Short mmCIF file of C-alpha atoms and ligand atoms in Angstrom, two decimals:
data_model
loop_
_atom_site.label_atom_id
_atom_site.label_comp_id
_atom_site.label_asym_id
_atom_site.label_seq_id
_atom_site.Cartn_x
_atom_site.Cartn_y
_atom_site.Cartn_z
CA MET A 1 17.76 12.01 8.89
CA LYS A 2 14.49 13.65 7.80
CA ILE A 3 11.93 11.78 5.68
CA LEU A 4 8.95 13.31 3.89
CA VAL A 5 6.00 10.89 3.79
CA THR A 6 3.25 11.73 1.30
CA GLY A 7 -0.10 10.20 2.23
CA GLY A 8 1.36 9.55 5.67
CA LEU A 9 -2.03 9.37 7.40
CA GLY A 10 -3.37 6.68 5.04
CA PHE A 11 -3.46 2.94 5.62
CA ILE A 12 0.07 2.01 4.55
CA GLY A 13 1.61 5.46 5.03
CA SER A 14 0.61 5.66 8.71
CA HIS A 15 2.25 2.29 9.44
CA ALA A 16 5.42 3.46 7.68
CA VAL A 17 5.43 6.65 9.78
CA VAL A 18 5.24 4.54 12.95
CA GLU A 19 8.21 2.40 11.85
CA LEU A 20 10.23 5.50 10.88
CA LEU A 21 9.59 7.22 14.23
CA ASP A 22 10.36 3.98 16.11
CA ASP A 23 13.70 3.94 14.27
CA ASP A 24 14.39 7.57 15.27
CA TYR A 25 13.97 9.16 11.84
CA GLU A 26 12.53 12.66 11.78
CA VAL A 27 9.26 12.67 9.85
CA VAL A 28 7.30 15.27 7.88
CA VAL A 29 3.87 14.20 6.61
CA ILE A 30 1.85 15.74 3.78
CA ASP A 31 -1.71 14.44 3.44
CA ASN A 32 -4.86 16.10 2.07
CA LEU A 33 -7.15 13.84 4.16
CA TYR A 34 -8.94 12.64 1.00
CA ASN A 35 -8.90 9.05 2.22
CA SER A 36 -7.66 9.44 5.79
CA SER A 37 -8.58 11.25 8.98
CA ILE A 38 -6.89 13.79 11.21
CA ASP A 39 -7.14 11.61 14.36
CA VAL A 40 -4.48 9.31 12.86
CA ILE A 41 -1.94 11.96 13.95
CA ASP A 42 -2.76 11.49 17.63
CA ASN A 43 -2.87 7.73 17.27
CA ILE A 44 0.60 7.65 15.70
CA LYS A 45 1.85 9.84 18.54
CA LYS A 46 0.21 7.52 21.10
CA ILE A 47 1.89 4.46 19.58
CA THR A 48 5.36 5.96 19.22
CA GLY A 49 5.46 8.67 21.91
CA LYS A 50 7.11 10.86 19.26
CA GLU A 51 6.24 14.06 17.41
CA PHE A 52 6.29 14.78 13.67
CA SER A 53 5.42 17.70 11.38
CA PHE A 54 2.15 17.67 9.47
CA TYR A 55 0.99 19.64 6.42
CA GLN A 56 -2.62 19.31 5.30
CA ASN A 57 -2.00 19.79 1.60
CA ASP A 58 -2.28 18.07 -1.75
CA VAL A 59 0.93 16.67 -3.24
CA CYS A 60 -0.10 18.17 -6.60
CA ASP A 61 0.17 21.63 -5.00
CA LEU A 62 3.58 22.98 -6.04
CA ASP A 63 3.43 25.91 -3.61
CA ALA A 64 2.75 23.61 -0.69
CA LEU A 65 5.67 21.38 -1.72
CA GLU A 66 7.93 24.42 -2.07
CA LYS A 67 7.02 25.49 1.46
CA ILE A 68 7.79 22.05 2.90
CA PHE A 69 11.14 21.69 1.10
CA SER A 70 12.10 25.25 2.14
CA GLU A 71 11.17 24.70 5.78
CA HIS A 72 12.84 21.28 6.10
CA LYS A 73 16.03 19.74 4.79
CA ILE A 74 14.43 16.54 3.46
CA ASP A 75 16.84 13.64 2.91
CA ALA A 76 14.42 11.18 1.30
CA VAL A 77 10.76 10.82 0.36
CA MET A 78 8.29 7.95 0.72
CA HIS A 79 5.49 8.58 -1.76
CA PHE A 80 2.22 6.88 -0.75
CA ALA A 81 -0.31 9.57 -1.72
CA GLY A 82 -2.64 8.59 -4.53
CA TYR A 83 -6.13 7.48 -5.45
CA LYS A 84 -6.51 3.71 -5.26
CA ALA A 85 -10.06 2.56 -5.95
CA VAL A 86 -10.12 0.37 -9.05
CA GLY A 87 -13.83 0.80 -9.83
CA GLU A 88 -13.74 4.56 -9.32
CA SER A 89 -10.72 4.80 -11.62
CA VAL A 90 -12.75 3.22 -14.43
CA GLU A 91 -15.51 5.81 -13.92
CA LYS A 92 -13.18 8.79 -13.43
CA PRO A 93 -10.03 8.18 -15.49
CA ILE A 94 -9.16 11.89 -15.83
CA LEU A 95 -9.24 12.34 -12.08
CA TYR A 96 -6.96 9.33 -11.60
CA TYR A 97 -4.44 10.22 -14.31
CA GLU A 98 -4.35 13.85 -13.24
CA ASN A 99 -3.93 13.19 -9.55
CA ASN A 100 -1.69 10.12 -9.56
CA LEU A 101 0.67 11.37 -12.27
CA LEU A 102 0.78 15.09 -11.45
CA SER A 103 1.56 14.40 -7.79
CA THR A 104 4.61 12.33 -8.73
CA LEU A 105 5.78 14.85 -11.33
CA HIS A 106 5.46 17.80 -8.96
CA LEU A 107 7.07 15.90 -6.13
CA CYS A 108 10.10 14.90 -8.23
CA LYS A 109 10.43 18.43 -9.62
CA LYS A 110 10.61 19.91 -6.11
CA MET A 111 12.89 17.14 -4.86
CA ILE A 112 15.42 17.85 -7.60
CA GLU A 113 15.18 21.63 -7.11
CA HIS A 114 15.97 21.10 -3.43
CA CYS A 115 18.69 18.49 -4.04
CA CYS A 116 16.72 15.63 -2.50
CA PHE A 117 17.46 12.56 -4.60
CA LYS A 118 16.09 9.51 -2.77
CA LEU A 119 12.56 8.29 -3.42
CA ILE A 120 10.65 5.20 -2.30
CA PHE A 121 7.62 4.71 -4.54
CA SER A 122 4.41 2.76 -3.71
CA SER A 123 3.67 0.59 -6.69
CA SER A 124 1.49 -2.47 -6.93
CA ALA A 125 1.41 -6.04 -8.21
CA THR A 126 -1.34 -4.68 -10.46
CA VAL A 127 1.42 -3.59 -12.90
CA TYR A 128 1.88 -7.28 -13.81
CA GLY A 129 -1.74 -7.57 -15.07
CA ASN A 130 -2.80 -11.20 -15.53
CA PRO A 131 0.46 -13.06 -14.82
CA LYS A 132 1.56 -15.80 -17.21
CA VAL A 133 3.87 -17.44 -14.68
CA LEU A 134 3.62 -17.89 -10.91
CA PRO A 135 5.17 -16.92 -8.58
CA ILE A 136 5.68 -13.47 -10.06
CA THR A 137 9.25 -12.19 -10.21
CA GLU A 138 10.23 -8.57 -10.82
CA ASP A 139 11.38 -9.56 -14.32
CA CYS A 140 7.87 -10.61 -15.38
CA LYS A 141 6.30 -8.45 -18.06
CA VAL A 142 4.62 -5.27 -16.79
CA GLY A 143 2.18 -2.87 -18.42
CA SER A 144 -0.81 -4.99 -19.41
CA THR A 145 -2.86 -3.26 -16.74
CA THR A 146 -6.62 -3.64 -16.74
CA ASN A 147 -7.87 -0.36 -15.25
CA PRO A 148 -6.78 3.32 -15.03
CA TYR A 149 -5.62 2.95 -11.41
CA GLY A 150 -3.24 0.16 -12.41
CA THR A 151 -2.12 2.10 -15.45
CA THR A 152 -1.21 5.11 -13.29
CA LYS A 153 1.08 2.85 -11.23
CA TRP A 154 2.77 1.54 -14.38
CA MET A 155 3.05 5.03 -15.92
CA ASN A 156 4.55 6.35 -12.71
CA GLU A 157 7.16 3.59 -12.84
CA LYS A 158 8.05 4.66 -16.40
CA ILE A 159 8.22 8.34 -15.46
CA LEU A 160 10.50 7.55 -12.53
CA LYS A 161 12.77 5.45 -14.74
CA ASP A 162 13.15 8.38 -17.16
CA ILE A 163 13.93 10.75 -14.29
CA THR A 164 16.70 8.45 -13.02
CA VAL A 165 18.16 8.27 -16.53
CA ALA A 166 18.22 12.06 -16.86
CA ASN A 167 19.49 12.73 -13.31
CA SER A 168 22.29 10.39 -12.33
CA ASN A 169 21.91 11.28 -8.62
CA PHE A 170 18.24 10.44 -8.52
CA THR A 171 17.53 7.07 -6.88
CA VAL A 172 14.19 5.33 -6.82
CA ILE A 173 13.15 2.16 -5.07
CA VAL A 174 9.90 0.91 -6.59
CA LEU A 175 8.00 -1.36 -4.20
CA ARG A 176 5.32 -3.53 -5.80
CA TYR A 177 2.86 -4.47 -3.08
CA PHE A 178 0.76 -7.60 -3.22
CA ASN A 179 -2.41 -7.51 -1.02
CA PRO A 180 -1.77 -5.51 2.18
CA ILE A 181 -4.13 -6.28 5.08
CA GLY A 182 -3.92 -6.34 8.90
CA ALA A 183 -3.37 -3.39 11.22
CA HIS A 184 -1.03 -2.20 13.94
CA LYS A 185 -1.09 -4.46 17.06
CA SER A 186 -2.31 -1.53 19.18
CA GLY A 187 -5.53 -1.37 17.15
CA LEU A 188 -5.02 2.41 16.88
CA ILE A 189 -4.29 2.56 13.14
CA GLY A 190 -5.57 0.40 10.30
CA GLU A 191 -7.65 0.40 7.15
CA LYS A 192 -10.82 2.50 7.17
CA PRO A 193 -12.29 2.63 3.65
CA ASN A 194 -15.10 5.11 3.02
CA GLY A 195 -18.48 3.55 2.20
CA ILE A 196 -18.93 -0.10 1.27
CA PRO A 197 -15.51 -1.73 0.88
CA ASN A 198 -14.38 -3.18 -2.45
CA ASN A 199 -11.51 -5.23 -1.11
CA LEU A 200 -11.91 -8.56 0.59
CA MET A 201 -10.48 -8.00 4.09
CA PRO A 202 -12.34 -4.77 4.93
CA TYR A 203 -15.52 -6.50 3.71
CA ILE A 204 -14.95 -9.58 5.89
CA VAL A 205 -14.47 -7.49 9.04
CA ARG A 206 -17.67 -5.54 8.40
CA VAL A 207 -19.60 -8.78 7.98
CA ALA A 208 -18.06 -10.11 11.18
CA THR A 209 -19.23 -7.04 13.13
CA GLY A 210 -22.72 -7.31 11.64
CA GLU A 211 -22.50 -4.02 9.72
CA LEU A 212 -22.86 -5.94 6.45
CA GLU A 213 -25.09 -8.96 6.14
CA MET A 214 -22.92 -11.36 4.21
CA LEU A 215 -19.80 -11.69 2.13
CA ASN A 216 -20.26 -12.15 -1.59
CA ILE A 217 -17.54 -14.45 -2.91
CA PHE A 218 -16.84 -13.60 -6.51
CA GLY A 219 -16.76 -17.03 -8.16
CA ASN A 220 -15.76 -20.55 -7.09
CA ASP A 221 -14.97 -21.87 -10.54
CA TYR A 222 -11.41 -20.57 -10.90
CA ASP A 223 -8.54 -22.93 -11.60
CA THR A 224 -7.39 -22.88 -7.94
CA PRO A 225 -7.47 -25.60 -5.22
CA ASP A 226 -10.95 -24.62 -3.95
CA GLY A 227 -12.13 -22.62 -6.96
CA THR A 228 -11.95 -19.20 -5.26
CA GLY A 229 -9.37 -16.51 -6.08
CA VAL A 230 -5.88 -16.86 -4.63
CA ARG A 231 -3.84 -13.83 -3.49
CA ASP A 232 -0.65 -13.05 -1.61
CA TYR A 233 -1.87 -11.25 1.53
CA ILE A 234 0.81 -9.37 3.42
CA HIS A 235 0.61 -7.80 6.87
CA VAL A 236 0.79 -4.00 6.63
CA VAL A 237 3.42 -3.87 9.42
CA ASP A 238 5.70 -6.20 7.44
CA LEU A 239 5.11 -4.00 4.41
CA ALA A 240 5.99 -0.85 6.38
CA LYS A 241 9.21 -2.47 7.61
CA GLY A 242 10.07 -3.22 3.97
CA HIS A 243 10.04 0.54 3.35
CA LEU A 244 12.73 1.11 5.96
CA LYS A 245 14.92 -1.52 4.31
CA ALA A 246 14.25 0.15 0.95
CA LEU A 247 15.26 3.48 2.45
CA GLU A 248 18.63 2.06 3.52
CA LYS A 249 19.10 0.73 -0.01
CA ALA A 250 18.19 4.10 -1.54
CA ILE A 251 20.67 5.92 0.66
CA SER A 252 23.55 3.65 -0.35
CA SER A 253 22.73 3.31 -4.10
CA ARG A 254 22.04 5.15 -7.32
CA GLY A 255 19.57 4.29 -10.08
CA ILE A 256 16.20 2.56 -10.02
CA TYR A 257 15.40 -0.77 -8.33
CA TYR A 258 12.22 -2.85 -8.26
CA TYR A 259 11.07 -5.16 -5.46
CA ASN A 260 8.03 -7.33 -4.86
CA LEU A 261 6.72 -7.05 -1.32
CA GLY A 262 4.68 -10.17 -0.65
CA THR A 263 4.95 -13.31 1.45
CA GLY A 264 5.25 -15.71 -1.48
CA ILE A 265 2.24 -17.67 -0.18
CA GLY A 266 -1.14 -17.66 -1.90
CA TYR A 267 -4.36 -18.03 0.10
CA SER A 268 -7.86 -18.40 -1.33
CA VAL A 269 -10.93 -16.39 -0.35
CA LEU A 270 -12.24 -19.43 1.54
CA ASP A 271 -8.89 -19.84 3.33
CA LEU A 272 -9.29 -16.29 4.61
CA VAL A 273 -12.87 -16.79 5.73
CA ASP A 274 -12.03 -20.08 7.54
CA ASN A 275 -8.98 -18.62 9.19
CA PHE A 276 -10.80 -15.45 10.23
CA GLU A 277 -13.61 -17.44 11.84
CA LYS A 278 -11.21 -19.75 13.73
CA VAL A 279 -8.85 -17.06 14.98
CA ASN A 280 -11.55 -14.57 16.01
CA HIS A 281 -14.29 -17.02 17.09
CA VAL A 282 -16.87 -15.25 14.97
CA LYS A 283 -19.03 -16.26 12.01
CA VAL A 284 -18.63 -14.78 8.54
CA PRO A 285 -21.74 -15.75 6.54
CA TYR A 286 -21.07 -15.88 2.80
CA ARG A 287 -22.60 -16.83 -0.51
CA ILE A 288 -20.99 -17.58 -3.84
CA ILE A 289 -21.95 -15.22 -6.64
CA GLY A 290 -20.56 -14.66 -10.16
CA ARG A 291 -17.00 -13.60 -10.94
CA ARG A 292 -16.07 -9.91 -10.62
CA GLU A 293 -15.00 -8.44 -13.93
CA GLY A 294 -11.26 -7.94 -14.19
CA ASP A 295 -10.40 -10.48 -11.45
CA ILE A 296 -7.74 -13.08 -12.04
CA ALA A 297 -7.50 -16.61 -10.60
CA SER A 298 -4.17 -16.44 -8.78
CA CYS A 299 -1.51 -13.90 -7.96
CA TYR A 300 1.42 -14.36 -5.60
CA ALA A 301 4.95 -13.07 -5.38
CA ASP A 302 8.42 -14.43 -5.57
CA PRO A 303 9.78 -12.13 -2.84
CA SER A 304 13.35 -13.51 -2.96
CA ARG A 305 14.94 -10.43 -4.52
CA ALA A 306 13.83 -8.28 -1.56
CA TYR A 307 15.28 -10.90 0.77
CA LYS A 308 18.61 -11.06 -1.05
CA GLU A 309 19.09 -7.36 -1.71
CA LEU A 310 17.17 -5.64 1.10
CA ASP A 311 17.47 -8.29 3.80
CA TRP A 312 13.69 -8.14 4.18
CA LYS A 313 11.09 -10.83 4.43
CA ALA A 314 7.55 -10.96 5.78
CA GLU A 315 7.50 -12.27 9.35
CA LEU A 316 3.79 -12.19 10.24
CA GLY A 317 1.42 -14.95 9.20
CA LEU A 318 -2.23 -15.16 8.22
CA GLU A 319 -3.38 -15.52 11.86
CA ASP A 320 -1.78 -12.19 12.79
CA MET A 321 -3.39 -10.55 9.78
CA MET A 322 -6.84 -11.88 10.73
CA LYS A 323 -6.48 -11.03 14.42
CA ASP A 324 -5.11 -7.53 13.89
CA SER A 325 -7.67 -6.58 11.21
CA TYR A 326 -10.51 -7.56 13.54
CA ASN A 327 -8.95 -5.98 16.61
CA PHE A 328 -8.68 -2.66 14.76
CA ILE A 329 -12.32 -2.61 13.71
CA LEU A 330 -13.52 -3.61 17.21
CA LYS A 331 -11.48 -0.77 18.74
CA GLN A 332 -12.93 1.67 16.21
CA LYS A 333 -16.44 0.64 17.09
CA LYS A 334 -15.79 1.08 20.82
CA GLY A 335 -14.49 4.56 19.95
C1 UD1 B 401 -7.47 -5.19 -5.77
C2 UD1 B 401 -7.22 -4.45 -7.05
C3 UD1 B 401 -5.74 -4.16 -7.20
C4 UD1 B 401 -5.26 -3.36 -6.00
C5 UD1 B 401 -5.58 -4.13 -4.72
C6 UD1 B 401 -5.27 -3.28 -3.50
C7 UD1 B 401 -9.06 -5.24 -8.53
C8 UD1 B 401 -9.41 -5.97 -9.78
N1 UD1 B 401 -7.76 -5.22 -8.18
O1 UD1 B 401 -6.77 -6.43 -5.85
O2 UD1 B 401 -5.53 -3.43 -8.38
O3 UD1 B 401 -3.88 -3.13 -6.09
O4 UD1 B 401 -6.99 -4.44 -4.68
O5 UD1 B 401 -5.41 -4.03 -2.34
O6 UD1 B 401 -9.92 -4.70 -7.86
N2 UD1 B 401 -13.30 -10.91 -3.26
C9 UD1 B 401 -14.52 -11.49 -3.00
N3 UD1 B 401 -15.49 -10.72 -2.44
C10 UD1 B 401 -15.32 -9.40 -2.12
C11 UD1 B 401 -14.06 -8.80 -2.41
C12 UD1 B 401 -13.09 -9.59 -2.99
O7 UD1 B 401 -14.73 -12.69 -3.24
O8 UD1 B 401 -16.25 -8.75 -1.63
C13 UD1 B 401 -12.21 -11.74 -3.83
C14 UD1 B 401 -11.71 -11.29 -5.17
O9 UD1 B 401 -12.44 -11.89 -6.22
C15 UD1 B 401 -10.24 -11.75 -5.12
C16 UD1 B 401 -9.88 -11.64 -3.65
O10 UD1 B 401 -11.12 -11.63 -2.94
O11 UD1 B 401 -10.14 -13.10 -5.50
C17 UD1 B 401 -9.10 -10.37 -3.30
O12 UD1 B 401 -9.82 -9.23 -3.77
P1 UD1 B 401 -9.40 -7.73 -3.37
O13 UD1 B 401 -9.21 -7.64 -1.90
O14 UD1 B 401 -10.40 -6.81 -3.99
O15 UD1 B 401 -7.98 -7.56 -4.02
P2 UD1 B 401 -7.50 -7.76 -5.56
O16 UD1 B 401 -8.64 -7.90 -6.47
O17 UD1 B 401 -6.47 -8.83 -5.56
#
């Protein structure tokens, strides 16, 4: 079975490609290298000992998609490609709406033209906005997003729903990720944000290596056990494995399905810092500063639907996430 992976050299996409190859799927990757690097190809090959096809193209490019679907009989698509920086999306909404929506539209158009009807879509817990009830189930209200990036995820979900209504063969599994962190055990692939990181885990590792002086904790006056923000961090390898379970579901079903991919456990910013220091025997200096605009106090999943219907649950704990994130960055530094 041949799977097209858009954004397959990115943080989550590359881990999904590894799991697919390990499970003997044939893989075709399309990635424009906007937020990824070409050496990920060799690293995936090193980890798996397997080959895959690669196209350096933009998913918005209809001609490039036509070429791929003509050259390969694609059975299903995992769609990871997209812009994902919250702050940048506020500054450049047109760029975000154009790229994140057009890519999905063009992809679905070409899929249908080439009779490929199975899609796994990367969504985000961001579609739930500021949740009224915790843990968050898939039936919680969606759409009160707080930034253009989040809105593109929600709009994509709506577009995909309409496509499944109009095309009874078309099947979509929407996966709503909580906070993916960690890296592959080998230390060969992981998260490499450009510039100064916005997200917590990439920031912590850079402080630990001395590249950044100290972590700024955005507020300790939230209504949480220690006052700092609580999130559902999930190991990227667990997340990638969830995609393979979703693929099995897509192949045997029709329609659109929604699943939370999280652990169901919330950890605070201070929990992460403490755990990181203990597991890696390294100091992470920090200071408390004011809240970051748009942040919420707590967000964690009820992942039971994915367990019941996909037979998937997260297996790796916080220690693995801390160890693997650090191991990746140390390997990168060694070159
Ligand atoms: C953010 C995005 C979310 C996106 C997700 C991808 C916002 C508002 N939300 O989620 O849409 O899907 O990333 O992973 O940006 N923190 C600090 N100091 C830092 C960085 C973060 O204290 O330098 C705190 C935050 O206040 C928060 C927690 O760490 O409590 C996690 O933050 P982050 O990693 O940025 O993820 P989210 O904000 O949950």
